[in-house]
Coordinates of C-alpha atoms and ligand atoms in Angstrom, one line a residue:
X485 CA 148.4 89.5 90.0
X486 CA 149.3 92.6 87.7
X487 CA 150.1 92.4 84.4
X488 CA 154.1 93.0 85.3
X489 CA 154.2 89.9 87.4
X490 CA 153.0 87.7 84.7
X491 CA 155.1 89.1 82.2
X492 CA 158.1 88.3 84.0
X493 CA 157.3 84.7 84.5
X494 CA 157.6 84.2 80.7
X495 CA 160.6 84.8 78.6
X496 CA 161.0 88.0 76.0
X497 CA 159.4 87.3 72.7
X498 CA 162.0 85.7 70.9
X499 CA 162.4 88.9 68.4
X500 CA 162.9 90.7 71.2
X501 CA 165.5 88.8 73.2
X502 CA 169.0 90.2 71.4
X503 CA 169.7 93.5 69.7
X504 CA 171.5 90.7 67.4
X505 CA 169.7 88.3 65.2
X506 CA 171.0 84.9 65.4
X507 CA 172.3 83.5 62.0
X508 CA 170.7 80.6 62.1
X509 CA 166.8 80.4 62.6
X510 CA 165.7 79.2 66.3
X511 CA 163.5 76.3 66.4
X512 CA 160.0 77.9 67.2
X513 CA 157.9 75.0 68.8
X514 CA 155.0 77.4 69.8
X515 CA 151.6 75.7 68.9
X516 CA 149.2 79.1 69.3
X517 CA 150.8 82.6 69.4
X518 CA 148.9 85.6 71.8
X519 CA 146.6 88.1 69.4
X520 CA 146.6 91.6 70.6
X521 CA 143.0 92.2 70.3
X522 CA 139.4 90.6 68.7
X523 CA 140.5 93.1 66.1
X524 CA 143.5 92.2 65.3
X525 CA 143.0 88.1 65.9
X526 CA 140.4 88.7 63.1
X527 CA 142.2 90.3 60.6
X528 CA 145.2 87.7 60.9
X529 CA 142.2 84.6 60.4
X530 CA 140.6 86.6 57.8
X531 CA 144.1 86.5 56.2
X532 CA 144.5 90.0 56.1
X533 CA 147.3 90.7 58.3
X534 CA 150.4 88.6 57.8
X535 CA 151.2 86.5 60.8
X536 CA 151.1 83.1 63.0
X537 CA 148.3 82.0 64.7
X538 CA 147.8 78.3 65.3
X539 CA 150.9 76.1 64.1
X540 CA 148.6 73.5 61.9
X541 CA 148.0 76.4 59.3
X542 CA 151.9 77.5 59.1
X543 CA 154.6 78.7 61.7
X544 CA 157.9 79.6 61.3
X545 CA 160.4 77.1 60.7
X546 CA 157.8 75.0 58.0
X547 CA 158.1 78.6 55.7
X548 CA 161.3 79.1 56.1
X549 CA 162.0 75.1 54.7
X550 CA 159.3 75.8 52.0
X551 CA 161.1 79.2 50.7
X552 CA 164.0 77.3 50.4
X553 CA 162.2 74.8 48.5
X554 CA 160.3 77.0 46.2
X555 CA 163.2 79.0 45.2
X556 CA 165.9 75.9 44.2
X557 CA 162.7 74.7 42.0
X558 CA 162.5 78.6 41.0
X559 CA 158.7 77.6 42.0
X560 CA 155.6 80.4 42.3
X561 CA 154.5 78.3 45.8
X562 CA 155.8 75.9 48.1
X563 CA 154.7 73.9 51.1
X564 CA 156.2 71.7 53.9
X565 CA 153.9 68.2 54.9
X566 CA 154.8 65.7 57.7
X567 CA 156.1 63.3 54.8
X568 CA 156.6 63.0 50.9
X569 CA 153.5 61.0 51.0
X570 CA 151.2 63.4 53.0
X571 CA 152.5 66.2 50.0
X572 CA 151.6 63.7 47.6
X573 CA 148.5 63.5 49.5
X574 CA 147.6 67.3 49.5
X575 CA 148.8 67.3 45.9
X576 CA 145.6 65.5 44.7
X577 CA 143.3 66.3 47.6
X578 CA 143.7 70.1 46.5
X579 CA 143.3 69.4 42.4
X580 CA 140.6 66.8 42.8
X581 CA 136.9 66.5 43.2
X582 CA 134.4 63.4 43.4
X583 CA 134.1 61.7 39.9
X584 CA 137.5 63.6 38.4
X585 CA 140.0 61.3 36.4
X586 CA 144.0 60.7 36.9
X587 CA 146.4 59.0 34.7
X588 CA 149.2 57.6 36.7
X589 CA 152.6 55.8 35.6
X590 CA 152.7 52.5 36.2
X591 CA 156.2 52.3 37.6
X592 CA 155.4 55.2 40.6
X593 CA 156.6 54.3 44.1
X594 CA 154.8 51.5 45.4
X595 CA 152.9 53.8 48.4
X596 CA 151.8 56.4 45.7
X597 CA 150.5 54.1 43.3
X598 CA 148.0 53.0 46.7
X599 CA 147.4 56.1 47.3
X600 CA 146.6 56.9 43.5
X601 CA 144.1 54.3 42.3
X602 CA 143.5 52.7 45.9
X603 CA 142.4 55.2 48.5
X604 CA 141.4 57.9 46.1
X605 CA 139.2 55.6 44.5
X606 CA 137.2 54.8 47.8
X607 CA 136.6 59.1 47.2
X608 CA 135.0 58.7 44.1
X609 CA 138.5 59.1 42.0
X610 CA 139.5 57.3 39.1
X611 CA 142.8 56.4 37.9
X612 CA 144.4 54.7 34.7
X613 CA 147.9 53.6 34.7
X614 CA 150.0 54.1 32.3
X615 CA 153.5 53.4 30.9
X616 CA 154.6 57.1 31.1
X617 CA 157.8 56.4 29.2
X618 CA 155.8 55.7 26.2
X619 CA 153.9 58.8 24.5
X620 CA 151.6 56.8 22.9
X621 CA 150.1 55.2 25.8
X622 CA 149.9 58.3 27.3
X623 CA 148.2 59.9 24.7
X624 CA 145.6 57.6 24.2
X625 CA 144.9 57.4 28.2
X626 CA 144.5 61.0 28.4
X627 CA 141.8 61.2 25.6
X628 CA 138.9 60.7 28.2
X629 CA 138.7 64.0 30.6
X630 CA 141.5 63.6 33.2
X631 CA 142.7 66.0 35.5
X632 CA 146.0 64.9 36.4
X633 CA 148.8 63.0 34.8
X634 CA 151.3 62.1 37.4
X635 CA 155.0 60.6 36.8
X636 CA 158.5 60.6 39.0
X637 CA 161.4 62.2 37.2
X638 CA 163.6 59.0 37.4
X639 CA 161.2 55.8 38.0
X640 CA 162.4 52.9 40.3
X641 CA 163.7 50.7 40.1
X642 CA 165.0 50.7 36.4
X643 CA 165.8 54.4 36.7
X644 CA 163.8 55.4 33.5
X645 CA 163.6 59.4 32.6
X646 CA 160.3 59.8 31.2
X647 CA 160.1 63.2 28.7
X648 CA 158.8 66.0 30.8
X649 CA 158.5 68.4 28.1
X650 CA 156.6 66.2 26.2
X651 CA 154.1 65.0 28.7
X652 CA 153.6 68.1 30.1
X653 CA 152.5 69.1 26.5
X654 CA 150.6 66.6 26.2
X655 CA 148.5 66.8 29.2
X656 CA 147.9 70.8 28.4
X657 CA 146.6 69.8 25.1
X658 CA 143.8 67.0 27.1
X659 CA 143.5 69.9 29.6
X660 CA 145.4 67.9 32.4
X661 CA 148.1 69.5 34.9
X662 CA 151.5 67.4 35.2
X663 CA 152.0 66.4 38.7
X664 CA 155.9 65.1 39.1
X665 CA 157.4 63.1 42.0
X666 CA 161.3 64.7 41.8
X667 CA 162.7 62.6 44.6
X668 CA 164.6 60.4 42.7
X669 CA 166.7 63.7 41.2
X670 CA 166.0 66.5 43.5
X671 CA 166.0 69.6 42.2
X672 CA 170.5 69.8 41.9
X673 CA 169.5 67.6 39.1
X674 CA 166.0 68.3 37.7
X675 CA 163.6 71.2 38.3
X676 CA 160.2 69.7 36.9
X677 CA 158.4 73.1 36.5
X678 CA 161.0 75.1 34.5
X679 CA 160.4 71.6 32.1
X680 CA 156.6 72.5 31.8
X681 CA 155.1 70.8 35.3
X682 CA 152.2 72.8 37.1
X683 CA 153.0 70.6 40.7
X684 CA 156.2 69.1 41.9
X685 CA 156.2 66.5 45.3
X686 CA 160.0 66.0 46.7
X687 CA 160.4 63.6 49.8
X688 CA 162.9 65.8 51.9
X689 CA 163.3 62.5 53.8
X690 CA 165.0 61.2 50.9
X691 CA 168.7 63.1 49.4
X692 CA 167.3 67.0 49.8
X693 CA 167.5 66.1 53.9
X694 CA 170.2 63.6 53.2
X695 CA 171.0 62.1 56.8
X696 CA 168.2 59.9 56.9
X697 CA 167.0 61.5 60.3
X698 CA 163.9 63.4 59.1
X699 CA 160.8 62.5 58.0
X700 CA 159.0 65.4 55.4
X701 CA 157.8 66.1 51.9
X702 CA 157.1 69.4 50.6
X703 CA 154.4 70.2 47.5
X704 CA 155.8 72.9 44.9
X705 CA 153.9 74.6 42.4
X706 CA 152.4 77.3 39.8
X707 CA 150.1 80.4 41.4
X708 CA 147.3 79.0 39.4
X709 CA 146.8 75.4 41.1
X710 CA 147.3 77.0 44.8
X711 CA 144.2 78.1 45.5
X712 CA 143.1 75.1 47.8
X713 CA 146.3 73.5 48.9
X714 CA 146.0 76.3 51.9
X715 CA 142.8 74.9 53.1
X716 CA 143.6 71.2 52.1
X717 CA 146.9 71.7 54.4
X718 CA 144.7 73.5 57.7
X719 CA 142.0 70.7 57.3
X720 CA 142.9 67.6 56.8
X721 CA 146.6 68.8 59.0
X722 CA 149.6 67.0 57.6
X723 CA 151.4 69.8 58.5
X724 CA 155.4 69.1 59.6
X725 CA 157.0 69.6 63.1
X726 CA 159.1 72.7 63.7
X727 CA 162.2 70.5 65.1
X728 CA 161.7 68.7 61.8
X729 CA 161.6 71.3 59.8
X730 CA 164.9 73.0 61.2
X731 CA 166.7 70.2 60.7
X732 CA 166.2 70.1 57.0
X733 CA 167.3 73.1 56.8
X734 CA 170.1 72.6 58.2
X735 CA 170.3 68.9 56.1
X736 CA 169.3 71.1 52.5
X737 CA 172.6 73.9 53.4
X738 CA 175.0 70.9 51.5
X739 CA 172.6 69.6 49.4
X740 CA 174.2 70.5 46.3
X741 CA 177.4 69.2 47.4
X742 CA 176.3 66.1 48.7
X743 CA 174.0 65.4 45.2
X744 CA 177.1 66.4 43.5
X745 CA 179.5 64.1 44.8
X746 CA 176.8 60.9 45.2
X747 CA 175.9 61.5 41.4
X748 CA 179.5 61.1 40.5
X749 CA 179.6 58.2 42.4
X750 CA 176.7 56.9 40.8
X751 CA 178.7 57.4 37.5
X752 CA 181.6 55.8 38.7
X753 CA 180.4 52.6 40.0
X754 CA 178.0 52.3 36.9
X755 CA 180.7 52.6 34.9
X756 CA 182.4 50.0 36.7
X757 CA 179.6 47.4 37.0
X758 CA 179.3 47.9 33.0
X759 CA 182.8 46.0 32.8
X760 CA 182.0 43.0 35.7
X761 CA 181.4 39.4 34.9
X762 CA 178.6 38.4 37.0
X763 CA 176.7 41.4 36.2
X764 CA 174.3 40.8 33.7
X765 CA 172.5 44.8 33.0
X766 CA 173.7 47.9 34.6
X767 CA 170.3 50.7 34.7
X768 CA 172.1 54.5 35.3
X769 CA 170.3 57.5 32.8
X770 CA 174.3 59.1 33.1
X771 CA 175.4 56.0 30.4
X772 CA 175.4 56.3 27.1
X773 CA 173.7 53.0 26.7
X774 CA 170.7 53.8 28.8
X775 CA 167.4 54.2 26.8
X776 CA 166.5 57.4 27.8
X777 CA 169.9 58.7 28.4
X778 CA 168.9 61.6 25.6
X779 CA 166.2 62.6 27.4
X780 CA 168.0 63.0 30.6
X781 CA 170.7 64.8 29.3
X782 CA 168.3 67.7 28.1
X783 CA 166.2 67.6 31.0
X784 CA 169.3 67.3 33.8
X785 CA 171.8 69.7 35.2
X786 CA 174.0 67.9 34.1
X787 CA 174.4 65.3 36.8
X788 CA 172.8 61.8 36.2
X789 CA 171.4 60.8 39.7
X790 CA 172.5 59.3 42.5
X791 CA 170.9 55.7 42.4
X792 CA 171.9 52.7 40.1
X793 CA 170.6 49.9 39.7
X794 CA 172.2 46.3 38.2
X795 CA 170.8 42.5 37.6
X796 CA 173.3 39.9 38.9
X797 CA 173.7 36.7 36.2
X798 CA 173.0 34.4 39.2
X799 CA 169.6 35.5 40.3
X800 CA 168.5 35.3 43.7
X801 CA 171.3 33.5 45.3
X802 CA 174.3 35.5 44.0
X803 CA 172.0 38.9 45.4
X804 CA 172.0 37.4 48.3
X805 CA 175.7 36.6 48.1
X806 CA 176.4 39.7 47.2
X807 CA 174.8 40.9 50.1
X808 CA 176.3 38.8 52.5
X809 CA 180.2 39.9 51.2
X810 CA 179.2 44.0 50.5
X811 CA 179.2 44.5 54.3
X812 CA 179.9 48.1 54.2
X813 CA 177.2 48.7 52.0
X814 CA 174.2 48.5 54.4
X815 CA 170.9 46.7 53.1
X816 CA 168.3 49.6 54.0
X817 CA 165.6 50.2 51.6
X818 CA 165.4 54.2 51.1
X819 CA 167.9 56.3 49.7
X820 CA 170.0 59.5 50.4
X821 CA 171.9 58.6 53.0
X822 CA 175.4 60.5 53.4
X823 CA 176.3 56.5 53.0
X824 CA 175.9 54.2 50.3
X825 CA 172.9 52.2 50.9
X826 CA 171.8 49.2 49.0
X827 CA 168.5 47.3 48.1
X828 CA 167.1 44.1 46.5
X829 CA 163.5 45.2 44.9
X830 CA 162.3 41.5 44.6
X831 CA 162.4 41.2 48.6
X832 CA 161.6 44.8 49.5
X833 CA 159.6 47.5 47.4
X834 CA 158.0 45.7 44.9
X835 CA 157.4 42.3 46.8
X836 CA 153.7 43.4 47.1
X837 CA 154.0 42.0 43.3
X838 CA 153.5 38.7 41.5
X839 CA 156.5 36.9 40.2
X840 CA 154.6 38.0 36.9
X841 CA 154.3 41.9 37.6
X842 CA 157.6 42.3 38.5
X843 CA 159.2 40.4 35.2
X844 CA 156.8 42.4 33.1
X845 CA 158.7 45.8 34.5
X846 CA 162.2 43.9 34.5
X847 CA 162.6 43.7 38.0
X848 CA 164.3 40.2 38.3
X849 CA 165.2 38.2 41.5
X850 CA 168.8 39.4 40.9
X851 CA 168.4 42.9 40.7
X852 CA 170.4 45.4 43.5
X853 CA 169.6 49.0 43.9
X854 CA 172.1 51.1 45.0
X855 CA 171.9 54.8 46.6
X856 CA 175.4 55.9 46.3
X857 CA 176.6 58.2 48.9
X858 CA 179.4 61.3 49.7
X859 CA 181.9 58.5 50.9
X860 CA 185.3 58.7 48.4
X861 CA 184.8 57.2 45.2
X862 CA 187.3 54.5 45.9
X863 CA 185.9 53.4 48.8
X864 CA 182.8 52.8 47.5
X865 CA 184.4 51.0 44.4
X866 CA 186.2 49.1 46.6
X867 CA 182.9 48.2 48.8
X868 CA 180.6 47.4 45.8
X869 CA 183.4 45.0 44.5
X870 CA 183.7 43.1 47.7
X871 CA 180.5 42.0 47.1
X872 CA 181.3 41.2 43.4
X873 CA 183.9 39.2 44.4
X874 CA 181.6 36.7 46.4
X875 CA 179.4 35.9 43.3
X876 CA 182.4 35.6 40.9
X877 CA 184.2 32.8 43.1
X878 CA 180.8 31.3 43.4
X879 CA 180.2 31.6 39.5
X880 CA 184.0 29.9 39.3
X881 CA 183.5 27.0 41.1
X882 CA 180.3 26.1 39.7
Ligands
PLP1347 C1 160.2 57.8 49.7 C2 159.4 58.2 48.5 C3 158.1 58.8 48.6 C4 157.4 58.9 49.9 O1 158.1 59.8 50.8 P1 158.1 59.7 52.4 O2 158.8 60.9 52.8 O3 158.7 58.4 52.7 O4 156.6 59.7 52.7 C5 157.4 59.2 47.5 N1 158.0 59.0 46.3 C6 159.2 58.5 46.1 C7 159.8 58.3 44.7 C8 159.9 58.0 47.2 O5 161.1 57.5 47.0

């Protein structure tokens, strides 16, 4: 068969199909891509010659996510992963080495606080956990050698906005890099490294996706700490799918929007549950009440976030009222739909913990999480106050 026949079997390099380029970016499944020569296949291993080889180390539609990353955190380097928790992942695998130190806030997403002083500690990694809202603590915990001090930007469920300036001062001084989980905000609200972070982890599953179809995480970070997340990402391979990838682009095109509109939701209902009888504490960093509402307001855009949470006086049995009666608020633990989602922390992410735990960081059998959505502001009011409703009639004829 001559080399004619064979060609024509296949299709035209993509590049080379139109004399137009489509405005959109094609999904690019291709796995392994055809080397010219020994000569040339060497020099694009050797990392001399830009250009895609083999998908696991990077292909088209991950880079393309990851610019778009890097530049709304206005960050030197940026990579895509299969999931916020495999960035999180590379995040310490590529800063760490047998017998190095981490301090670790106490209140970090359930997973990640495994993942922290759990798994890496079965590598020869030790952790100490901290109260990161509290200088002092954090201070003293990073006077033994640590390597990394690592906080989220808005801490869950109480919504807490620990002071990145600060800590990232503060770990420079012990000779520490700050590591900050932004899913929480995302970066329409808070860009960690202009506030003094070396290495940012966002879930893209989370509000930078938005439609709660896509499963990904992507690492940020300065030029200094990049040098092994490269080899970290091609070896241990929790690289993302290109289908994936495309289609948070696509979600991340009305991401500002869509943070913009939940946020001032968020506001909204806050400011609502602030005034209703059966609730007993309403947690949102956009109210003037809030104990680190300060710190957010330097360290935000502007916008507050787009989760709140709130304690009902009735405990368990007026959340699960309230449950019951919100029915177009669905219970679904994540956050970041397009829809506001609720959750109850005592029977979802923090039920790993002991009746004990959980009181000690003021998660109470009462307590709803909300992830406010795009929806209309009065329809949501109007949603969260159906379930209000049922707990108030309850609360009356008791
Ligand atoms: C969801 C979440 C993660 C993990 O992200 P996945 O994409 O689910 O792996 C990490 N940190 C925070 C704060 C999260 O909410």
């Amino acid at each position: 068969m001559s080399a004619e026949d064979d060609s024509s079997r296949r299709a035209a390099p993509a590049n080379q199909r139109h004399s137009t380029e489509p405005l959109v970016p094609p999904i690019e499944p291709a796995v392994v891509y055809r080397c010219e020569d020994p000569q040339q296949a060497d020099a694009l291993l050797a990392g001399k010659l830009s250009g895609y080889v083999y998908s696991r180390d990077a292909h088209p539609n991950a880079d393309q996510l990851a610019d778009l990353c890097r530049r709304w955190h206005a960050a030197p380097r940026a990579v895509v992963c299969g999931s916020g928790m495999a960035a999180l992942a590379v995040g310490a695998l590529s800063q760490l080495d047998h017998g190095d130190s981490i301090v670790v806030g106490k209140q970090l997403y359930g997973r990640s606080l495994q993942l922290l002083t759990g798994e890496l500690a079965r590598f020869g990694m030790n952790s100490r956990v901290v109260d990161t809202c509290d200088l002092a603590a954090v201070a003293q915990a990073l006077a033994s050698p640590t390597k990394l001090l690592i906080v989220e930007t808005i801490t869950n469920p109480l919504l807490r906005v620990p002071d990145l300036h600060a800590l990232a001062e503060l770990a420079h001084e012990h000779g520490a890099l700050l590591l900050v989980d932004n899913t929480f905000a995302s970066p329409a609200v808070c860009r960690p490294i202009e506030c003094g972070a070396d290495l940012v982890v966002e879930s893209l599953t989370k509000i930078m996706n938005g439609h709660s179809d896509v499963l990904l995480g992507a690492l940020l970070g300065r030029e200094e700490c990049w040098q092994r997340v490269p080899p970290v990402m091609a070896t241990w391979g929790p690289t993302a799918s290109p289908f994936d990838c495309w289609l948070a682009r696509r979600g991340m095109g009305t991401m500002s929007l869509r943070v913009e509109r939940a946020c001032s939701n968020a506001l909204r209902v806050a400011e609502m549950l602030e005034q209703a009888t059966p609730v007993k504490t309403v947690w949102y960093p956009g109210l003037a009440g809030h104990p680190d509402h300060e710190i957010a307001k330097r360290q935000f855009e502007g916008l507050y976030g787009h989760m709140v949470s709130f304690t009902l006086r009735g405990g368990r049995s007026a959340a699960e009222r309230f449950i019951a009666a919100a029915r177009k608020v669905p219970f679904a633990p994540s956050l970041g739909d397009l829809m506001t989602t609720l959750s109850h922390p005592q029977s979802t992410s923090h039920r790993a913990m002991s009746e004990a735990e959980r009181t000690a960081l003021g998660i109470g059998p009462g307590m709803i999480r909300l992830s406010l959505g795009i929806e209309p502001a009065d329809e949501v009011i109007e949603a969260v106050q159906e379930g209000l409703a049922a707990v108030e009639s309850v609360g009356r004829g008791q």
